[in-house]
PDB file of N, CA and C in Angstrom:
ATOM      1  N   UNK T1025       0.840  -1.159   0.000  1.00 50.00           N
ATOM      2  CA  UNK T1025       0.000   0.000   0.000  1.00 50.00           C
ATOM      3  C   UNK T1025       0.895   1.235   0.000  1.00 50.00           C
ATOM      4  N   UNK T1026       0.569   1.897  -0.898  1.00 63.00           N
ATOM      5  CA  UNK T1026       1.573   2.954  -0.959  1.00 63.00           C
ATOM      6  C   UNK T1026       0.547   4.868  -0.662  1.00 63.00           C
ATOM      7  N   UNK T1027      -0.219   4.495  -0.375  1.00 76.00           N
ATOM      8  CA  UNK T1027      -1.038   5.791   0.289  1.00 76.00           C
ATOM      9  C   UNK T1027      -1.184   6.227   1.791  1.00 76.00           C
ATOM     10  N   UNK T1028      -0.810   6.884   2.112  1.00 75.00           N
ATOM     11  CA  UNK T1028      -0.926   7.561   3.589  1.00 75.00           C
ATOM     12  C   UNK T1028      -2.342   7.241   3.753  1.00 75.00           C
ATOM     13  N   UNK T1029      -2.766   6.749   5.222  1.00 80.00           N
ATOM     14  CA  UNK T1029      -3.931   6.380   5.702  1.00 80.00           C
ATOM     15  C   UNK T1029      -3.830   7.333   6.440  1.00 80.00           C
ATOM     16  N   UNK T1030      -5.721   7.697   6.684  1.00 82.00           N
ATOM     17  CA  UNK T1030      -5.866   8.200   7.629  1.00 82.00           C
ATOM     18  C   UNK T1030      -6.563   7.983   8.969  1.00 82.00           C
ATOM     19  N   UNK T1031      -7.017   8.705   9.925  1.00 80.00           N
ATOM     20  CA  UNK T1031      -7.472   8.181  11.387  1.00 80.00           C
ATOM     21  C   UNK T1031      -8.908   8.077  10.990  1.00 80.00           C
ATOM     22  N   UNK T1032      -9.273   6.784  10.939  1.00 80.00           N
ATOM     23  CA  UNK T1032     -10.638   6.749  10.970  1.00 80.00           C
ATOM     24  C   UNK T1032     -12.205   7.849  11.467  1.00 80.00           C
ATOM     25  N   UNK T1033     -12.912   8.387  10.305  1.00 84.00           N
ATOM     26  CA  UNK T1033     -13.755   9.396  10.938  1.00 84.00           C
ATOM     27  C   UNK T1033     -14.907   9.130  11.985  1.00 84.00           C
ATOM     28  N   UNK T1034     -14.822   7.864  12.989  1.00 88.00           N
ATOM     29  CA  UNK T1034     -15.650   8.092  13.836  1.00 88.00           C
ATOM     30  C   UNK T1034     -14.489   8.212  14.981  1.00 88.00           C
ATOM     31  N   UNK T1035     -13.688   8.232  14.712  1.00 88.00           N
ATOM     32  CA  UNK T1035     -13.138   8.171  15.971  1.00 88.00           C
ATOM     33  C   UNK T1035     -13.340   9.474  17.320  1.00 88.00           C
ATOM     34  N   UNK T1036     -13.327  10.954  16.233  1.00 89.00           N
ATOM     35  CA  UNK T1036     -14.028  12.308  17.194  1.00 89.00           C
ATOM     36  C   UNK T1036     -15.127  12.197  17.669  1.00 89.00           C
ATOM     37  N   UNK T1037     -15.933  11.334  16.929  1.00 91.00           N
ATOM     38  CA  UNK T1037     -17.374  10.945  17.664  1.00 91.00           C
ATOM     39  C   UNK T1037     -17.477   9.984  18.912  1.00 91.00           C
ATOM     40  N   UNK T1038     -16.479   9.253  18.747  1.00 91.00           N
ATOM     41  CA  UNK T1038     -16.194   7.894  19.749  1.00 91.00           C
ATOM     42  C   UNK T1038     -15.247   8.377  21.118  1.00 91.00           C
ATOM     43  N   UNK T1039     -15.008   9.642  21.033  1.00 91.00           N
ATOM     44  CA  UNK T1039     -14.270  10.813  22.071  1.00 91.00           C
ATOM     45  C   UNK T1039     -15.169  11.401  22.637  1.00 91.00           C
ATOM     46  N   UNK T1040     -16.329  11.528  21.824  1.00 94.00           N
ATOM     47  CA  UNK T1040     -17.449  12.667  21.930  1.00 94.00           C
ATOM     48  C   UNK T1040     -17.921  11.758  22.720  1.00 94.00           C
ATOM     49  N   UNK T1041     -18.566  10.167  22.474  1.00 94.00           N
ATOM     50  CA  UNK T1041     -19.642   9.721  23.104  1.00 94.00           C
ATOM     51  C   UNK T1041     -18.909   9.170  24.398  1.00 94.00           C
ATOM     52  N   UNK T1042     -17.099   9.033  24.321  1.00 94.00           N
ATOM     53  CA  UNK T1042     -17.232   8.300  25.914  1.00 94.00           C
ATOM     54  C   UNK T1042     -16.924   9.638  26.843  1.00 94.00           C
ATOM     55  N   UNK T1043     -16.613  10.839  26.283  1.00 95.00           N
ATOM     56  CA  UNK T1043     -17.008  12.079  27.500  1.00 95.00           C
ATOM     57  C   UNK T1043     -18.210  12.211  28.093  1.00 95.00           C
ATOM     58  N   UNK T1044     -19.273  12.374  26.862  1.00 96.00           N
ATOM     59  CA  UNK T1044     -20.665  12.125  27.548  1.00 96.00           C
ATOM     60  C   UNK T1044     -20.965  10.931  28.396  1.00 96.00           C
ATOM     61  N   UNK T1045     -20.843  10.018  27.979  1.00 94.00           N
ATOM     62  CA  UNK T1045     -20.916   8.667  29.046  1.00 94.00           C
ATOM     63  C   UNK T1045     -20.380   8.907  30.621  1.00 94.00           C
ATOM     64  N   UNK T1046     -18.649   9.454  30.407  1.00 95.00           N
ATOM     65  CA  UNK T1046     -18.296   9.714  31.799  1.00 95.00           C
ATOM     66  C   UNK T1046     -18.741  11.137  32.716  1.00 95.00           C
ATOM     67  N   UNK T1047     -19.515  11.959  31.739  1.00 96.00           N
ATOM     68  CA  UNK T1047     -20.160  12.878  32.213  1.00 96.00           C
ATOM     69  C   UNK T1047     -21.406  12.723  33.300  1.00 96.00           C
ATOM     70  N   UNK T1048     -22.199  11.761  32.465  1.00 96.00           N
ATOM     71  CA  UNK T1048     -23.230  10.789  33.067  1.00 96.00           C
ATOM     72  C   UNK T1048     -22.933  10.119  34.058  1.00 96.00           C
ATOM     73  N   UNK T1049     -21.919   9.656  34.126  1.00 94.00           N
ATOM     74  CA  UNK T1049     -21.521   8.252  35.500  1.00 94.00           C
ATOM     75  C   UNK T1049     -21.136   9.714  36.391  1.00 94.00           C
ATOM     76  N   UNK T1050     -20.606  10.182  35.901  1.00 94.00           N
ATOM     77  CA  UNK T1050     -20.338  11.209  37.077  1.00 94.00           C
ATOM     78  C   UNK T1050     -21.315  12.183  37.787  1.00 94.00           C
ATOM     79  N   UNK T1051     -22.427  12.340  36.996  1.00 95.00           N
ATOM     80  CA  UNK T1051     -23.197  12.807  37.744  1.00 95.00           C
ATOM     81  C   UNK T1051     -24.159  11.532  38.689  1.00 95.00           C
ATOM     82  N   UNK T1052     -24.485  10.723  37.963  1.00 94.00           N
ATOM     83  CA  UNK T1052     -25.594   9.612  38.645  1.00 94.00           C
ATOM     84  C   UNK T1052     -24.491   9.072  39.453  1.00 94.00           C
ATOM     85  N   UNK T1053     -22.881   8.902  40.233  1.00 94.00           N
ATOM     86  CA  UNK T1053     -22.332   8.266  40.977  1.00 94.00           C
ATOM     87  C   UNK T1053     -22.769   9.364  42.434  1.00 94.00           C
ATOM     88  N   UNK T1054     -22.452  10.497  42.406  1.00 93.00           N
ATOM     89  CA  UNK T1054     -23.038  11.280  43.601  1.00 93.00           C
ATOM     90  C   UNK T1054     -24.262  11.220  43.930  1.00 93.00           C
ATOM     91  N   UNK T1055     -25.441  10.725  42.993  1.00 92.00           N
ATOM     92  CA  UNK T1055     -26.784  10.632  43.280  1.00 92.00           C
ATOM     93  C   UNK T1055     -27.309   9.426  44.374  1.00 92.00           C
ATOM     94  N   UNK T1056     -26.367   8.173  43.557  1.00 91.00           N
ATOM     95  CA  UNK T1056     -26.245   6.845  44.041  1.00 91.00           C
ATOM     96  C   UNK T1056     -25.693   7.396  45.643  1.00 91.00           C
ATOM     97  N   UNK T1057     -24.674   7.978  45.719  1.00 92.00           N
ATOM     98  CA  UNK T1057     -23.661   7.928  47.099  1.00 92.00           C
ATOM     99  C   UNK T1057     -24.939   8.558  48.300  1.00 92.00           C
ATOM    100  N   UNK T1058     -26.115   9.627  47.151  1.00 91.00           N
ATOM    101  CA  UNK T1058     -26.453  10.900  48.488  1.00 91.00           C
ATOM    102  C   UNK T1058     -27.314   9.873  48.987  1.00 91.00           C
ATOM    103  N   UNK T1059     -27.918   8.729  48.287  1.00 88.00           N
ATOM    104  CA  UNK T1059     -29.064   7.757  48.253  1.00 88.00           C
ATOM    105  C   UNK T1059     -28.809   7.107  49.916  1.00 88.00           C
ATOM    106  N   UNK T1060     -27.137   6.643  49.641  1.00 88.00           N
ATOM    107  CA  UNK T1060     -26.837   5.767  50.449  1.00 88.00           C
ATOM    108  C   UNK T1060     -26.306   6.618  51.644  1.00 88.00           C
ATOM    109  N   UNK T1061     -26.296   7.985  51.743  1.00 89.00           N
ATOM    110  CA  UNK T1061     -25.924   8.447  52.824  1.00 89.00           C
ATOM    111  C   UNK T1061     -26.852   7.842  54.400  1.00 89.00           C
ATOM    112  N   UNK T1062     -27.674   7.659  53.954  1.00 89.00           N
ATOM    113  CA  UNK T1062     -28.715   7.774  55.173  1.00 89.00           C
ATOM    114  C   UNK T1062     -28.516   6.613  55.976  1.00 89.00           C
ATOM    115  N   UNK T1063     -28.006   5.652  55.417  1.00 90.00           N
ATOM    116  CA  UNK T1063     -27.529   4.443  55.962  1.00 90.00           C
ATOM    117  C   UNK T1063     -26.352   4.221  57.346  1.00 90.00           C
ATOM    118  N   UNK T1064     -25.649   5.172  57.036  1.00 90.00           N
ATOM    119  CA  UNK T1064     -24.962   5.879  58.301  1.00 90.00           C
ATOM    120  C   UNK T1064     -25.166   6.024  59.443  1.00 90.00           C
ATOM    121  N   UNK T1065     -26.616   6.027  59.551  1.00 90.00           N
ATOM    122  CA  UNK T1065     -27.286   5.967  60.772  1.00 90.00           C
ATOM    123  C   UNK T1065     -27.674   4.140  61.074  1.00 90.00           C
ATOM    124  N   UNK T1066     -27.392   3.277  60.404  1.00 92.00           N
ATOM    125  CA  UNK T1066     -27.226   2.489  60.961  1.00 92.00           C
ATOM    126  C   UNK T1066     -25.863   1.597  61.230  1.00 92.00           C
ATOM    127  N   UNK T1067     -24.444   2.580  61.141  1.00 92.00           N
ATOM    128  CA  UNK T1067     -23.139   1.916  61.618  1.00 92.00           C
ATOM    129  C   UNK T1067     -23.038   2.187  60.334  1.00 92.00           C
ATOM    130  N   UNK T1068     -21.642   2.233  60.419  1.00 92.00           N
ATOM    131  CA  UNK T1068     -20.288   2.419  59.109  1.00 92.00           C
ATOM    132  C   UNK T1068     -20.323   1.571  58.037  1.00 92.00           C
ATOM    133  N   UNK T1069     -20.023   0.155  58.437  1.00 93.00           N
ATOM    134  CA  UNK T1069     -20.266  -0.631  57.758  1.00 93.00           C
ATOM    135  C   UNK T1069     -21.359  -0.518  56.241  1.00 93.00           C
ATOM    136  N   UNK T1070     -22.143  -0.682  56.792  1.00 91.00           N
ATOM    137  CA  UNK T1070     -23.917  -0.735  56.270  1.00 91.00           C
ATOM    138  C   UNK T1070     -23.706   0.953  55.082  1.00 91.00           C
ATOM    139  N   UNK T1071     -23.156   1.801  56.478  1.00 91.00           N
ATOM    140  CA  UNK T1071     -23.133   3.242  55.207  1.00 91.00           C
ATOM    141  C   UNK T1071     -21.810   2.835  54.056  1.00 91.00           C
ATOM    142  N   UNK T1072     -20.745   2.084  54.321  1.00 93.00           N
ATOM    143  CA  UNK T1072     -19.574   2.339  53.328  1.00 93.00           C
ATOM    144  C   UNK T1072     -20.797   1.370  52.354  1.00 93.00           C
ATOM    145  N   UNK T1073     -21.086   0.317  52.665  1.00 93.00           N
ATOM    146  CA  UNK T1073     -21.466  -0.714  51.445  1.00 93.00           C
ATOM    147  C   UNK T1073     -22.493   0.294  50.387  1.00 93.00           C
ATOM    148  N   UNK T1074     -23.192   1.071  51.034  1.00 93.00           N
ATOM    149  CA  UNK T1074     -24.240   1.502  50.433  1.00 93.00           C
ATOM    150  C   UNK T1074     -24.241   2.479  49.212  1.00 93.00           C
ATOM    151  N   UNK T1075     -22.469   3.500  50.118  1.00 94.00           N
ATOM    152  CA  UNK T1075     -21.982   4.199  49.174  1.00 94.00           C
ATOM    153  C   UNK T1075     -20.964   3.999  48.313  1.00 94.00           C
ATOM    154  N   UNK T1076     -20.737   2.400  48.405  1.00 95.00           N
ATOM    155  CA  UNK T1076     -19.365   1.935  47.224  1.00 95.00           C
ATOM    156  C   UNK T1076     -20.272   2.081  45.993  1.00 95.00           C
ATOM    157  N   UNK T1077     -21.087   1.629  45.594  1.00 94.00           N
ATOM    158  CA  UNK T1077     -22.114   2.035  44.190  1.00 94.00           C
ATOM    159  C   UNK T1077     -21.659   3.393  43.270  1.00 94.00           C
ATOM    160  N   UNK T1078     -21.760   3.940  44.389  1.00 94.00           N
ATOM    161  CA  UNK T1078     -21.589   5.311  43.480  1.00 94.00           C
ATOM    162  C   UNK T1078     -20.255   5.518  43.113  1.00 94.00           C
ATOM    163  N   UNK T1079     -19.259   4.950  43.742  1.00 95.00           N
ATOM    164  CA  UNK T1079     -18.009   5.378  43.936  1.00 95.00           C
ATOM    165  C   UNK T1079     -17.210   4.627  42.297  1.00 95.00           C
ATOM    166  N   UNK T1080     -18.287   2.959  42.372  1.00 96.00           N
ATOM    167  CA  UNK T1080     -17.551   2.078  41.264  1.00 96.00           C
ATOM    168  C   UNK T1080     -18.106   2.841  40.061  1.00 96.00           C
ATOM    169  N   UNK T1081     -19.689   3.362  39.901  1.00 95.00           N
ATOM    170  CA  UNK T1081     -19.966   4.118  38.794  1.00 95.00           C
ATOM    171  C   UNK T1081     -19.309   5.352  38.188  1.00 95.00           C
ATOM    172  N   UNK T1082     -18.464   6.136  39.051  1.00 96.00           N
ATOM    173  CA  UNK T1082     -17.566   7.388  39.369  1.00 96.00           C
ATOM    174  C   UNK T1082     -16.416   6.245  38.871  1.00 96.00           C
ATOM    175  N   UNK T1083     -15.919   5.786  39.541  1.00 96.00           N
ATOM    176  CA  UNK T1083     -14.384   5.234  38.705  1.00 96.00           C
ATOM    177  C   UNK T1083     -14.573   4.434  37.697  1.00 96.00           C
ATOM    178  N   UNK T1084     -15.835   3.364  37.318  1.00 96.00           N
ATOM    179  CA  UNK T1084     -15.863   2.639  36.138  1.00 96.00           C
ATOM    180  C   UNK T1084     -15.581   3.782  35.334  1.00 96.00           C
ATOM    181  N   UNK T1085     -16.705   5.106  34.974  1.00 96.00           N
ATOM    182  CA  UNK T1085     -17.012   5.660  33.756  1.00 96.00           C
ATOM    183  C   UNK T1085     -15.329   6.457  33.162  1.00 96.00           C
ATOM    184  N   UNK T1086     -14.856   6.680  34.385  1.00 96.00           N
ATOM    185  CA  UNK T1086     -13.799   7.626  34.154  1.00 96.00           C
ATOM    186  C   UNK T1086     -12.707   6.694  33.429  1.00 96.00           C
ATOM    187  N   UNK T1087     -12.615   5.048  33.943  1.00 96.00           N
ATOM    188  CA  UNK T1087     -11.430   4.117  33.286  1.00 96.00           C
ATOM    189  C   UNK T1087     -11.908   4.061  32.381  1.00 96.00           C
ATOM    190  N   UNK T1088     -13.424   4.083  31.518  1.00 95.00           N
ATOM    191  CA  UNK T1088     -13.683   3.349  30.307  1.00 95.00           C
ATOM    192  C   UNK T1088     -13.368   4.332  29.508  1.00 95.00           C
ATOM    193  N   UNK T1089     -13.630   5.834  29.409  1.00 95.00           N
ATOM    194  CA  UNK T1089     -13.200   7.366  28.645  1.00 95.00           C
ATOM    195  C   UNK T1089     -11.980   6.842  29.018  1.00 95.00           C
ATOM    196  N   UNK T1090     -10.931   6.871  29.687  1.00 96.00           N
ATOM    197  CA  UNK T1090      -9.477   6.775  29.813  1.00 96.00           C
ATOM    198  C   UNK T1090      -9.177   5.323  28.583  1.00 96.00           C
ATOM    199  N   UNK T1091      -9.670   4.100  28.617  1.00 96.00           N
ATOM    200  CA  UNK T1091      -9.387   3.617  27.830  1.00 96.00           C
ATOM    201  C   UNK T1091      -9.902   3.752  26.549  1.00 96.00           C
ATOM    202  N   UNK T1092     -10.956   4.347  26.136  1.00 94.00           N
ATOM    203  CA  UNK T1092     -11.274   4.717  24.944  1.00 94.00           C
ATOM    204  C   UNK T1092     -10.014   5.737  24.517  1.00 94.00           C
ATOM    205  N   UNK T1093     -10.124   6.818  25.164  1.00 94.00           N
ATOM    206  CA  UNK T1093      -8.907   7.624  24.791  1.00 94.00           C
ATOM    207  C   UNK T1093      -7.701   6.718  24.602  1.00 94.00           C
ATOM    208  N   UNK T1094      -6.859   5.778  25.359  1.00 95.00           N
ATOM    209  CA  UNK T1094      -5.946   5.275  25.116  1.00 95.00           C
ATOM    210  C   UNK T1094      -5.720   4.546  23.778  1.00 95.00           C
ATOM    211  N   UNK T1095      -6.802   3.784  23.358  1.00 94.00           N
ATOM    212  CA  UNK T1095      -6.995   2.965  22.745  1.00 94.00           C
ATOM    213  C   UNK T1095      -6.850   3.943  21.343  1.00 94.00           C
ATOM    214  N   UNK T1096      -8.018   4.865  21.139  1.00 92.00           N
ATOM    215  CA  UNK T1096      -7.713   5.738  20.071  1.00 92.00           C
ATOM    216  C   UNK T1096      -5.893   6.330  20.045  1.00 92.00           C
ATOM    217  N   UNK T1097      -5.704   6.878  20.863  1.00 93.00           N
ATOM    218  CA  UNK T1097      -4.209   7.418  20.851  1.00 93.00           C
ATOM    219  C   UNK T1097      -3.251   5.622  20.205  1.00 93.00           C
ATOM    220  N   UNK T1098      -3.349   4.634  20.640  1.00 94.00           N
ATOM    221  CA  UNK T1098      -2.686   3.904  20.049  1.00 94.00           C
ATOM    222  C   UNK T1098      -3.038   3.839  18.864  1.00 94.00           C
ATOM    223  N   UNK T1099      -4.209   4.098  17.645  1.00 92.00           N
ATOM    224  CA  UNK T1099      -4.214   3.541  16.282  1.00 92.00           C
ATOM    225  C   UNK T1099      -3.491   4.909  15.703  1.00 92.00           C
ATOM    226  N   UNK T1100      -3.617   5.635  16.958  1.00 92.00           N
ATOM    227  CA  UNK T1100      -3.382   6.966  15.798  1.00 92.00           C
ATOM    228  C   UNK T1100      -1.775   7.103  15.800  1.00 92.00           C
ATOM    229  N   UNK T1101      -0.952   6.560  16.784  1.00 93.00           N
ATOM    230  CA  UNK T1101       0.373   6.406  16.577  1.00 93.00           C
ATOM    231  C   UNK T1101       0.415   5.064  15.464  1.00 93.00           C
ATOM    232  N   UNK T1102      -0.416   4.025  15.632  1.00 93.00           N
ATOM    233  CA  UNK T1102       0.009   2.873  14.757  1.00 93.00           C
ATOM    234  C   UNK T1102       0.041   3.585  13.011  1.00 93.00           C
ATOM    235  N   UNK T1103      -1.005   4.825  13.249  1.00 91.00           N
ATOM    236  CA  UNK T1103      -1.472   4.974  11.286  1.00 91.00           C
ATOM    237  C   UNK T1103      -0.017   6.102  11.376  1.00 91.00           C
ATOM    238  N   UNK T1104       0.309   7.015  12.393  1.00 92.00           N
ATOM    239  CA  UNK T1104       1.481   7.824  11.832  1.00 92.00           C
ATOM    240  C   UNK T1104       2.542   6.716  11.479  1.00 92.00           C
ATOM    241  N   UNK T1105       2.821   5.966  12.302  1.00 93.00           N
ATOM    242  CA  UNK T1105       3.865   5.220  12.362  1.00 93.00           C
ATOM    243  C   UNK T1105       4.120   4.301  10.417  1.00 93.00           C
ATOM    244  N   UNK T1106       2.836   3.956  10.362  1.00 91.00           N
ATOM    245  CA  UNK T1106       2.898   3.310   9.285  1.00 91.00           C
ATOM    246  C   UNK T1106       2.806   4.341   7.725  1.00 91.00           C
ATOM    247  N   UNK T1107       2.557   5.764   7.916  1.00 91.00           N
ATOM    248  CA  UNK T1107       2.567   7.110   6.957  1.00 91.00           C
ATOM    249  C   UNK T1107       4.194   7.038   6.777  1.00 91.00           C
ATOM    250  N   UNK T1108       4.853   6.976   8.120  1.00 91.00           N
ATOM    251  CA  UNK T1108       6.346   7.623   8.378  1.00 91.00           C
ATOM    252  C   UNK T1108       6.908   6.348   7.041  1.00 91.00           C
ATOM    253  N   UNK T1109       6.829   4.821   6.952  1.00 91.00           N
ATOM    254  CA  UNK T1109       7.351   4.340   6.652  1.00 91.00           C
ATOM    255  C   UNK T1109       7.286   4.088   5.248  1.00 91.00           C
ATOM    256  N   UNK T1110       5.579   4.905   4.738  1.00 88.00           N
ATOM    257  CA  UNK T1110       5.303   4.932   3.325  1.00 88.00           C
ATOM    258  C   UNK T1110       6.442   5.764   2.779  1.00 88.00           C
ATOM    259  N   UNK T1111       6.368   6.683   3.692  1.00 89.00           N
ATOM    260  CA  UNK T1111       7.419   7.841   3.186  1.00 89.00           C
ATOM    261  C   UNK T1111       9.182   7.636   2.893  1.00 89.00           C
ATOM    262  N   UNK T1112       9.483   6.954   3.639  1.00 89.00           N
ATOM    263  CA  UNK T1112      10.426   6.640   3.435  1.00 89.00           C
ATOM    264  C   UNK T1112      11.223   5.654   2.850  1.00 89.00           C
ATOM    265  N   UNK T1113       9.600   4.564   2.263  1.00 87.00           N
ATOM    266  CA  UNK T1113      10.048   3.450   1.242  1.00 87.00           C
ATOM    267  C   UNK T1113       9.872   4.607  -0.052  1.00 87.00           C
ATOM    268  N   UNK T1114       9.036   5.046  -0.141  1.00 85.00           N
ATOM    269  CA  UNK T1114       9.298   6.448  -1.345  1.00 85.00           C
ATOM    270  C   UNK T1114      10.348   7.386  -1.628  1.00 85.00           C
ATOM    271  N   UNK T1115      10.720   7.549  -0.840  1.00 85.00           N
ATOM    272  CA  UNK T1115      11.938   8.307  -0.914  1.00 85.00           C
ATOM    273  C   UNK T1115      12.984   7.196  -1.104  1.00 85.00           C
ATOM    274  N   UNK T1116      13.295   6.097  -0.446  1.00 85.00           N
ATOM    275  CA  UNK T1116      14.270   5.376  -0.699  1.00 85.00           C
ATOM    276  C   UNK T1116      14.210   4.935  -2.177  1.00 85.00           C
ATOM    277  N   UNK T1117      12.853   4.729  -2.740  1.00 82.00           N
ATOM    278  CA  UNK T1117      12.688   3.933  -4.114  1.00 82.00           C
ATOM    279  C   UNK T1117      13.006   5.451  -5.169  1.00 82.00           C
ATOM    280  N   UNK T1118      13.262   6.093  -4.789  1.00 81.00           N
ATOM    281  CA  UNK T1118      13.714   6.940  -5.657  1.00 81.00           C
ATOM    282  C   UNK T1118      15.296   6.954  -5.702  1.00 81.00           C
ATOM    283  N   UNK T1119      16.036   6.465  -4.721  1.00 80.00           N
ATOM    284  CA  UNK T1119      17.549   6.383  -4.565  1.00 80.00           C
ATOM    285  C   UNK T1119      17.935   5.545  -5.265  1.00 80.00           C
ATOM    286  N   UNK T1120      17.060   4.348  -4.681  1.00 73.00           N
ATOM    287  CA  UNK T1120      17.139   3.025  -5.403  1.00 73.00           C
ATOM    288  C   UNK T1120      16.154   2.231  -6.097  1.00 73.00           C
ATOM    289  N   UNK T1121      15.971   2.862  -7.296  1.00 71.00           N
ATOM    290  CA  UNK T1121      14.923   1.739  -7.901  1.00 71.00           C
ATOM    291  C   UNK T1121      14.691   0.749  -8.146  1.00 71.00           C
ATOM    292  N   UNK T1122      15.909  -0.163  -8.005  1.00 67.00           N
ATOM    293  CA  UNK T1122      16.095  -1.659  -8.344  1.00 67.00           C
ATOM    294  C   UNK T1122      14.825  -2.067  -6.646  1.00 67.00           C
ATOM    295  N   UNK T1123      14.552  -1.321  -5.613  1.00 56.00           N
ATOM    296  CA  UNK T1123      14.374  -1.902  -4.359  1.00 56.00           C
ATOM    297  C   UNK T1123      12.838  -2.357  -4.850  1.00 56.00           C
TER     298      UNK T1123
END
């Protein structure tokens, strides 16, 4: 293949939708936590269990945007990476055309 690829066009959308997603977990994880505040009044215990909910919805949403982002940042080094090398079998096949 001798054409520069580019970064797939959903990918700004697929940025777009896991911000909104972790926007969402982040608001409904404090909702979950205020739910379980009241539980407190019956011992610690009983209140931590009540308010881990909110806490896993608050850190799920934020790892899954973190790995979406990651995940995109890796194709987009894999497609430069593989542009860099079009380029430079082009340029070389001009040094050497026998290649």
């Amino acid at each position: 293949m001798t054409n520069e690829i580019q970064l797939p066009k959903y990918s700004e959308s697929l940025k777009l939708i896991a911000k909104i997603a972790c926007t969402i977990g982040c608001i409904a994880g404090p909702g979950m936590m205020m739910n379980g505040l009241m539980s407190f009044s019956f011992g610690l215990i009983p209140g931590v269990i009540a308010v881990l909910p909110g806490w896993f919805v608050i850190l799920g949403s934020v790892a899954s945007m973190a790995l979406c982002h990651s995940f995109l940042a890796t194709v987009q080094a894999q497609i430069e990476t593989k542009n860099a090398m079009v380029k430079v079998k082009h340029a070389l096949s001009k040094i050497n055309p026998d290649a």
